[in-house]
Amino acid sequence: MATAIVEKSPSIVISIVSEQRTHFNSGKTKSVNSRIKQLKQLKQAILAYESRILEALYKDLRKSETEGYLTEVGFVLNDLEEALTKVKRWVKPKQVATPLFHQKGASYIQPDPYGVTLIIGPWNYPFQLLMAPLVGAIAAGNTCILKPSEYSVHTSNVVGEMIAEYFDAGFLTVVEGGVESSKNLLAEKFDYIFFTGSTQVGRIVYQAAAKHLTPVTLELGGKSPCIVDKYIHLEYAAKRIVFGKLLNAGQTCIAPDYLLVHKDIKDKLVKEIKKQMNSFYGEDASKSDDYGRIINEKHFDRLSRLLDGDKIIFGGKTDRKDKYIAPTLMDGVTMDDAVMKEEIFGPILPILEFSEIEEAIDIINAGSKPLALYCFSKRQSRVTKVIENTSSGGVCINDTIMHMANPNLPFGGVGESGLGAYHSESTFTTFSHQKSVMHKSFLVDVPMRYPPFGGNLKLLKPLLKYFNK
Ligand code: NAD
């Protein structure tokens, strides 16, 4: 049974933040060995709680064990393994050249922990999206407060219990709660805030952070378009689109939101997509063990309002009691339809068509900058045209979702889809202030830098030009 979420009052929040500040100021988080110890502790905690986490994900989103492991628990364990192997290298200062004019000296960039950090998570990948940033926060030597989403209550409870059992609250703690707790946290001064959620709440977080001049990462959402050219591998394209759209029942920030399909291939593509939807989840997806459910009634009702019976060409079946919405295709959709006016975040795929690639580019550029942009085409010239003439957080050609699974590619949005990026070393960098250090020796001292300058400018000009490189 999930424990009801209780909002945390300002006074509770103030005492938690103050405990963490004391802990950070004690210097206990800073040595690389203590970071490694805490990362190992997190790994141990996750392994011990693995089955309970997967169970909670099932209860919250009907995520199958396999999907839960691949996209949440396993994903985080991989991040942890990488951080454990590489953190000693990441923390090393990066030497940079010191110009002749500044000799004798050395210069370097020292990754420095920010201090007390806050991670606010959403409900759709409620474990991964708290833990993946946390790995970087710990590796970078910070303390951290985690605020899970109140919608994914089972996962929130389990994460709360796990962290309380394995960590000292001065170092790492979970503040469960909803909007109220989140607002109370945001009223306090943090040294870094990492937020994942909607663009609307992202604005609120940014404003709250601005009051304290706190740096932020904002991992937001929006409509991610998927262009499908006529030159494609039909079966693979359809499979990859269906995979990306229906993972977690469409509740993925980088799910292809809508299709922009070349008119010459549209009928064939639609036929193949229907075939793949049936082959992945059966004729009745409600009976599939691998098909998720909508998080709650509020989102179920929102999604139901986006369904237009006249435009549904596949699926459309819904069951409010079960929070089930069938994989659904809508055709003949225009930009005036409700489904094109907001991020869908559910298993509904609208289809729009184009004749020239420029039309698809214009449609994308008329909206706000997407988090992900997908383009299926065998023609490099068209792919190049799309990449060069659009702006998005990331791009994936001839596949969906997979660009975020490559740890070597920083993941984040641009414009309304977000600010900053993370994954792998960039998570560590995100949670570290890049402190510039110049270390001078007492061996040499250039006298003409000091007043009175007299006629020194004539001498200084060439010196600056040749020796300041
Ligand atoms: P949300 O913005 O409603 O909530 C996110 C978090 O903010 C929750 O913990 C919630 O308690 C808190 N919150 C809500 N209202 C608040 C307020 N007024 N003041 C302070 N805090 C508040 O987002 P969601 O519904 O949980 O998640 C869905 C959205 O997140 C979608 O837009 C999706 O695209 C986006 N998302 C983005 C990414 C990414 O990596 N870029 C990943 C997952 C989800």
Coordinates of C-alpha atoms and ligand atoms in Angstrom, one line a residue:
M1 CA 0.0 0.0 0.0
A2 CA 1.4 3.4 -0.9
T3 CA 1.7 6.0 1.8
A4 CA -0.3 9.1 1.1
I5 CA 1.9 12.0 0.1
V6 CA 2.1 14.6 2.9
E7 CA 3.3 18.1 2.0
K8 CA 6.4 19.4 3.9
S9 CA 6.0 22.7 5.7
P10 CA 8.5 25.6 5.2
S11 CA 10.0 25.0 8.7
I12 CA 10.7 21.3 7.9
V13 CA 12.2 22.2 4.6
I14 CA 14.4 25.0 6.2
S15 CA 15.8 22.5 8.7
I16 CA 16.6 19.9 6.0
V17 CA 18.4 22.4 3.9
S18 CA 20.3 23.8 6.9
E19 CA 21.4 20.3 7.9
Q20 CA 22.7 19.7 4.4
R21 CA 24.6 23.0 4.4
T22 CA 26.3 22.1 7.7
H23 CA 27.2 18.8 6.2
F24 CA 28.6 20.3 3.0
N25 CA 30.5 22.9 4.9
S26 CA 32.1 20.2 7.0
G27 CA 33.9 19.1 3.8
K28 CA 32.8 15.5 4.2
T29 CA 31.6 15.2 0.6
K30 CA 34.7 16.6 -1.1
S31 CA 37.4 13.9 -1.2
V32 CA 37.2 11.6 -4.2
N33 CA 37.3 8.6 -1.9
S34 CA 34.1 9.7 -0.1
R35 CA 32.4 10.3 -3.4
I36 CA 33.3 6.7 -4.5
K37 CA 32.1 5.4 -1.1
Q38 CA 28.7 7.1 -1.5
L39 CA 28.4 6.0 -5.2
K40 CA 29.0 2.4 -4.0
Q41 CA 26.5 2.9 -1.3
L42 CA 23.9 4.0 -3.8
K43 CA 24.6 1.0 -6.0
Q44 CA 24.2 -1.3 -3.0
A45 CA 20.9 0.4 -2.1
I46 CA 19.5 0.1 -5.6
L47 CA 20.5 -3.6 -5.9
A48 CA 18.9 -4.3 -2.5
Y49 CA 15.7 -2.4 -3.5
E50 CA 15.6 -3.6 -7.2
S51 CA 12.5 -5.7 -7.0
R52 CA 10.6 -3.2 -4.9
I53 CA 11.5 -0.4 -7.3
L54 CA 10.3 -2.5 -10.3
E55 CA 7.1 -3.3 -8.4
A56 CA 6.5 0.4 -7.7
L57 CA 7.0 1.2 -11.4
Y58 CA 4.5 -1.4 -12.3
K59 CA 2.0 0.0 -9.8
D60 CA 2.5 3.6 -10.9
L61 CA 2.6 3.1 -14.7
R62 CA 2.0 -0.7 -15.3
K63 CA 5.6 -0.8 -16.5
S64 CA 6.7 -4.3 -17.3
E65 CA 9.6 -5.7 -15.4
T66 CA 11.8 -5.6 -18.5
E67 CA 10.8 -2.1 -19.5
G68 CA 11.3 -1.0 -15.9
Y69 CA 14.8 -2.5 -15.8
L70 CA 15.9 -1.3 -19.2
T71 CA 14.7 2.3 -19.0
E72 CA 15.0 2.9 -15.2
V73 CA 17.0 0.6 -12.9
G74 CA 19.5 -0.8 -15.4
F75 CA 19.9 2.6 -16.9
V76 CA 20.9 4.1 -13.6
L77 CA 23.2 1.1 -12.6
N78 CA 25.1 1.7 -15.9
D79 CA 25.5 5.3 -15.1
L80 CA 26.7 4.4 -11.6
E81 CA 29.2 1.9 -13.0
E82 CA 30.6 4.5 -15.3
A83 CA 30.9 7.1 -12.6
L84 CA 32.6 4.6 -10.3
T85 CA 35.2 3.8 -13.0
K86 CA 35.8 7.3 -14.2
V87 CA 35.2 9.7 -11.3
K88 CA 38.9 9.8 -10.4
R89 CA 39.7 11.0 -13.9
W90 CA 36.7 13.5 -13.9
V91 CA 37.8 15.2 -10.7
K92 CA 41.3 16.0 -12.0
P93 CA 42.0 19.6 -12.7
K94 CA 42.4 20.3 -16.5
Q95 CA 45.6 22.0 -17.3
V96 CA 45.4 24.9 -19.7
A97 CA 48.3 26.9 -21.3
T98 CA 49.6 30.0 -19.4
P99 CA 50.7 32.8 -21.9
L100 CA 54.3 34.0 -21.7
F101 CA 53.2 37.4 -20.3
H102 CA 51.9 35.6 -17.2
Q103 CA 55.0 33.4 -16.6
K104 CA 56.1 32.0 -14.4
G105 CA 52.8 30.4 -13.6
A106 CA 50.4 27.5 -14.2
S107 CA 46.7 27.5 -15.0
Y108 CA 44.0 25.0 -14.7
I109 CA 40.3 24.4 -14.5
Q110 CA 39.3 22.8 -11.2
P111 CA 35.8 21.1 -11.1
D112 CA 34.4 22.3 -7.8
P113 CA 31.3 21.0 -6.1
Y114 CA 28.5 23.6 -6.0
G115 CA 27.3 22.6 -2.5
V116 CA 23.7 21.9 -1.6
T117 CA 21.8 20.8 -4.6
L118 CA 18.1 20.1 -5.4
I119 CA 16.8 17.6 -7.9
I120 CA 13.1 17.8 -8.8
G121 CA 11.7 14.9 -10.8
P122 CA 8.7 14.1 -13.0
W123 CA 6.4 11.0 -12.9
N124 CA 7.0 9.4 -16.2
Y125 CA 10.5 7.8 -15.5
P126 CA 10.2 8.5 -11.8
F127 CA 13.2 6.5 -10.8
Q128 CA 15.7 7.2 -13.6
L129 CA 15.0 10.9 -13.7
L130 CA 15.9 11.4 -10.1
M131 CA 18.8 8.9 -9.9
A132 CA 20.7 9.7 -13.1
P133 CA 21.2 13.3 -12.1
L134 CA 21.9 12.2 -8.5
V135 CA 24.9 10.0 -9.7
G136 CA 26.5 13.2 -11.1
A137 CA 25.6 15.3 -8.1
I138 CA 27.4 12.7 -5.8
A139 CA 30.3 12.3 -8.2
A140 CA 30.8 16.0 -8.2
G141 CA 31.0 16.2 -4.4
N142 CA 27.6 17.8 -3.5
T143 CA 24.9 17.1 -1.0
C144 CA 21.5 16.6 -2.5
I145 CA 17.8 16.8 -1.8
L146 CA 15.5 14.7 -4.1
K147 CA 11.9 15.8 -4.7
P148 CA 10.1 13.0 -6.5
S149 CA 6.8 13.5 -8.3
E150 CA 3.7 13.1 -6.2
Y151 CA 1.9 11.4 -9.1
S152 CA 4.2 8.3 -9.1
V153 CA 3.4 7.8 -5.5
H154 CA 4.7 4.2 -5.2
T155 CA 8.1 5.0 -6.7
S156 CA 8.2 8.2 -4.5
N157 CA 7.6 6.1 -1.4
V158 CA 10.2 3.4 -2.3
V159 CA 12.9 5.9 -3.2
G160 CA 12.2 7.8 0.1
E161 CA 12.6 4.6 2.1
M162 CA 15.7 3.5 0.2
I163 CA 17.5 6.7 0.6
A164 CA 16.5 7.1 4.3
E165 CA 17.8 3.5 5.0
Y166 CA 21.2 3.9 3.2
F167 CA 22.2 7.6 3.7
D168 CA 22.7 10.2 6.3
A169 CA 20.0 12.9 5.7
G170 CA 22.7 15.6 6.0
F171 CA 24.2 14.2 2.8
L172 CA 21.2 12.9 0.9
T173 CA 17.5 13.0 1.6
V174 CA 14.2 12.7 -0.1
V175 CA 11.5 15.3 0.4
E176 CA 8.3 13.6 -0.8
G177 CA 5.4 15.9 -1.6
G178 CA 3.6 17.8 -4.3
V179 CA 3.4 21.4 -5.5
E180 CA 3.4 22.7 -1.9
S181 CA 6.6 20.9 -0.9
S182 CA 8.2 21.9 -4.2
K183 CA 7.4 25.5 -3.7
N184 CA 8.7 25.4 -0.1
L185 CA 11.9 23.9 -1.3
L186 CA 12.3 26.5 -4.1
A187 CA 11.9 29.3 -1.6
E188 CA 15.2 28.2 -0.1
K189 CA 18.7 29.0 -1.4
F190 CA 20.3 26.1 -3.2
D191 CA 23.7 26.1 -5.0
Y192 CA 22.3 24.2 -7.9
I193 CA 18.8 23.1 -9.1
F194 CA 18.3 20.3 -11.6
F195 CA 14.6 20.2 -12.7
T196 CA 12.9 17.7 -15.0
G197 CA 9.3 18.4 -15.9
S198 CA 7.0 20.5 -18.0
T199 CA 8.0 23.8 -19.7
Q200 CA 5.3 25.5 -17.6
V201 CA 6.7 24.5 -14.3
G202 CA 10.2 25.0 -15.6
R203 CA 9.4 28.7 -15.9
I204 CA 8.4 28.7 -12.2
V205 CA 11.6 26.9 -11.2
Y206 CA 13.7 29.3 -13.2
Q207 CA 12.1 32.4 -11.6
A208 CA 12.5 30.9 -8.1
A209 CA 16.2 30.1 -8.8
A210 CA 16.7 33.7 -10.2
K211 CA 15.9 35.1 -6.7
H212 CA 19.0 33.5 -5.3
L213 CA 21.0 33.6 -8.6
T214 CA 21.1 29.8 -8.4
P215 CA 22.3 28.0 -11.6
V216 CA 19.9 25.5 -13.1
T217 CA 19.5 22.7 -15.5
L218 CA 15.9 22.6 -16.9
E219 CA 15.1 19.3 -18.7
L220 CA 11.7 20.2 -20.2
G221 CA 9.3 18.8 -22.8
G222 CA 7.4 19.9 -25.9
K223 CA 6.3 18.4 -29.2
S224 CA 9.0 16.3 -30.8
P225 CA 8.4 16.0 -34.5
C226 CA 9.1 13.0 -36.7
I227 CA 9.7 13.6 -40.4
V228 CA 9.4 10.5 -42.6
D229 CA 10.7 11.0 -46.1
K230 CA 9.8 8.7 -49.0
Y231 CA 13.3 7.1 -49.2
I232 CA 13.2 4.8 -46.2
H233 CA 13.4 1.2 -45.1
L234 CA 9.6 0.9 -44.5
E235 CA 9.6 -1.9 -42.0
Y236 CA 12.5 -0.7 -39.8
A237 CA 11.1 2.9 -39.9
A238 CA 7.7 1.8 -38.8
K239 CA 9.1 -0.4 -36.0
R240 CA 11.3 2.3 -34.7
I241 CA 8.5 4.9 -34.7
V242 CA 6.1 2.6 -32.9
F243 CA 8.8 1.6 -30.4
G244 CA 9.5 5.3 -29.5
K245 CA 5.9 6.3 -29.5
L246 CA 4.5 3.5 -27.4
L247 CA 7.3 3.0 -24.9
N248 CA 5.7 3.8 -21.5
A249 CA 2.4 4.2 -23.3
G250 CA 3.7 7.4 -25.0
Q251 CA 4.6 9.1 -21.8
T252 CA 8.2 9.8 -22.8
C253 CA 9.6 13.3 -23.1
I254 CA 11.3 12.4 -26.4
A255 CA 8.5 10.2 -27.8
P256 CA 7.8 11.2 -31.5
D257 CA 4.9 13.5 -30.8
Y258 CA 3.5 13.6 -34.4
L259 CA 4.5 12.4 -37.9
L260 CA 5.2 14.6 -40.9
V261 CA 5.1 12.1 -43.7
H262 CA 5.9 12.4 -47.4
K263 CA 2.6 12.1 -49.2
D264 CA 4.0 9.4 -51.6
I265 CA 4.8 7.0 -48.7
K266 CA 2.0 7.8 -46.3
D267 CA -0.4 5.0 -47.1
K268 CA 2.3 2.3 -47.1
L269 CA 3.8 3.7 -43.8
V270 CA 0.4 3.8 -42.1
K271 CA -0.3 0.2 -43.1
E272 CA 3.1 -0.9 -41.8
I273 CA 2.7 1.1 -38.5
K274 CA -0.6 -0.6 -37.9
K275 CA 1.0 -4.0 -38.5
Q276 CA 3.8 -3.2 -36.1
M277 CA 1.5 -2.0 -33.4
N278 CA -0.4 -5.2 -33.6
S279 CA 2.7 -7.3 -33.7
F280 CA 4.2 -5.5 -30.6
Y281 CA 1.1 -5.5 -28.4
G282 CA -1.5 -7.7 -30.1
E283 CA -4.9 -6.8 -31.5
D284 CA -5.9 -5.8 -28.0
A285 CA -3.1 -3.9 -26.3
S286 CA -5.0 -3.9 -23.0
K287 CA -4.1 -7.6 -22.7
S288 CA -0.4 -7.1 -23.4
D289 CA 2.0 -7.5 -20.5
D290 CA 4.2 -4.9 -22.2
Y291 CA 1.8 -2.1 -22.7
G292 CA 1.7 0.6 -20.0
R293 CA -1.1 2.7 -18.5
I294 CA -1.7 6.4 -18.2
I295 CA -0.4 7.8 -14.9
N296 CA -3.8 9.0 -13.5
E297 CA -7.3 10.1 -14.3
K298 CA -6.3 13.7 -14.9
H299 CA -4.0 12.8 -17.7
F300 CA -6.4 10.1 -19.0
D301 CA -9.1 12.8 -19.3
R302 CA -6.7 15.3 -20.9
L303 CA -5.7 12.7 -23.5
S304 CA -9.3 11.6 -24.1
R305 CA -10.1 15.2 -25.0
L306 CA -7.4 15.1 -27.8
L307 CA -9.1 12.2 -29.5
D308 CA -11.2 13.2 -32.5
G309 CA -13.4 10.3 -33.6
D310 CA -13.6 11.6 -37.1
K311 CA -9.8 11.4 -37.5
I312 CA -9.0 8.2 -35.8
I313 CA -7.9 5.5 -38.3
F314 CA -6.6 3.0 -35.8
G315 CA -7.2 2.3 -32.1
G316 CA -9.1 4.9 -30.2
K317 CA -10.4 2.5 -27.5
T318 CA -10.2 3.9 -23.9
D319 CA -11.1 2.6 -20.4
R320 CA -11.0 5.2 -17.7
K321 CA -11.2 2.6 -14.8
D322 CA -8.1 0.9 -16.2
K323 CA -6.5 4.2 -17.3
Y324 CA -6.0 2.5 -20.7
I325 CA -5.8 4.2 -24.0
A326 CA -5.1 2.0 -27.0
P327 CA -2.3 2.8 -29.5
T328 CA -4.1 5.3 -31.7
L329 CA -3.4 6.8 -35.1
M330 CA -5.2 10.0 -36.2
D331 CA -5.1 11.0 -39.9
G332 CA -6.1 14.2 -41.8
V333 CA -4.8 16.2 -38.8
T334 CA -4.1 19.9 -39.2
M335 CA -2.3 22.4 -36.9
D336 CA -5.7 23.6 -35.8
D337 CA -6.6 20.3 -34.1
A338 CA -6.4 20.1 -30.3
V339 CA -3.9 17.3 -30.6
M340 CA -1.4 19.6 -32.3
K341 CA -1.8 22.4 -29.7
E342 CA 0.0 20.7 -26.8
E343 CA 2.6 18.0 -26.0
I344 CA 0.6 14.8 -26.4
F345 CA 2.5 12.7 -23.8
G346 CA 0.3 9.6 -24.5
P347 CA -0.2 6.8 -27.1
I348 CA -1.8 9.0 -29.8
L349 CA 0.0 9.6 -33.0
P350 CA -1.3 12.3 -35.4
I351 CA -0.2 12.1 -39.0
L352 CA 0.4 15.2 -41.2
E353 CA 1.7 15.0 -44.7
F354 CA 4.1 17.1 -46.8
S355 CA 5.2 17.2 -50.5
E356 CA 8.5 19.0 -50.1
I357 CA 10.9 18.7 -47.2
E358 CA 10.9 22.5 -46.8
E359 CA 7.2 22.3 -45.8
A360 CA 8.0 19.9 -43.0
I361 CA 10.9 22.2 -41.9
D362 CA 8.5 25.3 -41.9
I363 CA 6.0 23.5 -39.7
I364 CA 8.7 22.6 -37.2
N365 CA 10.1 26.1 -37.2
A366 CA 6.7 27.6 -36.7
G367 CA 6.5 25.9 -33.2
S368 CA 8.8 26.2 -30.3
K369 CA 12.2 24.4 -30.4
P370 CA 11.7 20.7 -29.7
L371 CA 13.5 18.5 -27.3
A372 CA 14.1 15.8 -30.0
L373 CA 13.8 15.8 -33.7
Y374 CA 13.5 12.7 -35.7
C375 CA 14.1 12.3 -39.4
F376 CA 13.8 9.1 -41.4
S377 CA 15.5 9.3 -44.8
K378 CA 18.2 7.5 -46.9
R379 CA 19.0 10.8 -48.6
Q380 CA 21.9 12.5 -46.9
S381 CA 21.1 15.9 -48.6
R382 CA 17.6 15.9 -47.0
V383 CA 19.0 14.8 -43.6
T384 CA 21.5 17.7 -43.8
K385 CA 18.9 20.1 -44.8
V386 CA 16.7 19.2 -41.8
I387 CA 19.6 19.3 -39.3
E388 CA 20.9 22.6 -40.7
N389 CA 17.6 24.4 -40.9
T390 CA 16.0 23.4 -37.6
S391 CA 16.9 23.9 -33.9
S392 CA 16.2 21.2 -31.3
G393 CA 17.8 19.7 -28.2
G394 CA 18.9 16.6 -30.1
V395 CA 18.4 14.8 -33.3
C396 CA 18.1 11.2 -34.1
I397 CA 18.2 10.1 -37.8
N398 CA 16.5 6.9 -38.8
D399 CA 15.6 5.9 -35.3
T400 CA 13.8 7.2 -32.2
I401 CA 14.8 7.6 -28.5
M402 CA 18.2 5.9 -29.1
H403 CA 20.3 9.2 -29.1
M404 CA 19.5 9.6 -25.4
A405 CA 20.8 6.1 -24.7
N406 CA 24.2 6.9 -26.0
P407 CA 26.1 8.1 -22.9
N408 CA 28.6 10.0 -25.1
L409 CA 25.9 12.4 -26.3
P410 CA 24.8 15.1 -23.8
F411 CA 21.1 15.1 -23.4
G412 CA 19.0 18.3 -23.0
G413 CA 16.8 20.8 -24.7
V414 CA 17.1 24.2 -26.2
G415 CA 14.7 27.2 -25.9
E416 CA 11.4 26.1 -24.5
S417 CA 12.5 22.4 -24.3
G418 CA 15.2 23.2 -21.8
L419 CA 18.5 24.6 -20.6
G420 CA 21.7 22.6 -20.1
A421 CA 22.4 18.9 -20.7
Y422 CA 23.6 15.8 -18.9
H423 CA 24.5 12.1 -19.1
S424 CA 27.8 10.5 -18.3
E425 CA 30.6 13.0 -17.8
S426 CA 28.3 15.9 -18.7
T427 CA 26.2 15.0 -15.5
F428 CA 29.4 15.4 -13.5
T429 CA 30.3 18.6 -15.3
T430 CA 26.7 19.9 -14.8
F431 CA 27.0 19.5 -11.0
S432 CA 30.5 21.1 -10.9
H433 CA 31.5 24.7 -11.0
Q434 CA 34.3 25.0 -13.5
K435 CA 36.7 27.0 -11.3
S436 CA 39.5 28.8 -13.1
V437 CA 42.8 28.8 -11.2
M438 CA 46.0 30.7 -12.0
H439 CA 49.0 29.8 -9.8
K440 CA 51.9 32.3 -10.1
S441 CA 55.4 31.8 -8.8
F442 CA 57.6 34.4 -7.2
L443 CA 60.4 33.8 -9.6
V444 CA 59.7 36.6 -12.1
D445 CA 57.9 39.9 -11.9
V446 CA 57.2 42.1 -14.9
P447 CA 57.8 45.7 -13.6
M448 CA 56.0 47.6 -16.3
R449 CA 52.6 46.3 -15.3
Y450 CA 52.7 48.5 -12.2
P451 CA 52.0 52.2 -12.0
P452 CA 53.4 54.8 -12.5
F453 CA 53.0 53.7 -16.1
G454 CA 54.8 56.7 -17.6
G455 CA 55.7 55.8 -21.2
N456 CA 55.3 52.1 -20.6
L457 CA 52.3 51.7 -23.0
K458 CA 54.6 51.7 -26.0
L459 CA 56.5 48.8 -24.6
L460 CA 53.4 47.0 -23.2
K461 CA 51.5 47.0 -26.5
P462 CA 53.9 44.6 -28.3
L463 CA 54.4 42.6 -25.2
L464 CA 50.7 42.0 -24.8
K465 CA 50.4 41.1 -28.5
Y466 CA 53.2 38.6 -28.6
F467 CA 53.3 37.2 -25.1
N468 CA 49.6 37.0 -24.2
K469 CA 49.0 33.9 -26.3
Ligands
NAD1 P1 5.5 18.8 -14.0 O1 6.2 20.0 -14.4 O2 4.0 18.9 -13.8 O3 6.1 18.3 -12.5 C1 7.5 18.1 -12.3 C2 7.8 18.3 -10.9 O4 7.5 19.6 -10.6 C3 7.0 17.4 -9.9 O5 7.9 16.9 -8.9 C4 6.0 18.3 -9.3 O6 5.7 18.0 -8.0 C5 6.7 19.7 -9.4 N1 5.8 20.8 -9.6 C6 4.6 20.8 -10.2 N2 4.0 22.0 -10.2 C7 4.8 22.8 -9.5 C8 4.8 24.2 -9.1 N3 3.8 25.0 -9.5 N4 5.8 24.7 -8.4 C9 6.9 23.9 -8.1 N5 7.0 22.6 -8.4 C10 6.0 22.1 -9.1 O7 5.9 17.6 -15.0 P2 5.4 16.2 -15.0 O8 3.9 16.2 -15.4 O9 5.8 15.4 -13.8 O10 6.2 15.6 -16.2 C11 5.8 15.7 -17.6 C12 6.6 16.7 -18.3 O11 8.0 16.5 -18.1 C13 6.4 16.6 -19.8 O12 6.3 17.9 -20.3 C14 7.7 16.0 -20.3 O13 8.0 16.2 -21.6 C15 8.7 16.5 -19.3 N6 9.8 15.6 -19.2 C16 11.0 16.0 -19.7 C17 12.1 15.2 -19.6 C18 13.5 15.6 -20.1 O14 14.4 14.9 -19.8 N7 13.6 16.7 -20.8 C19 12.0 13.9 -19.0 C20 10.7 13.6 -18.6 C21 9.6 14.4 -18.6

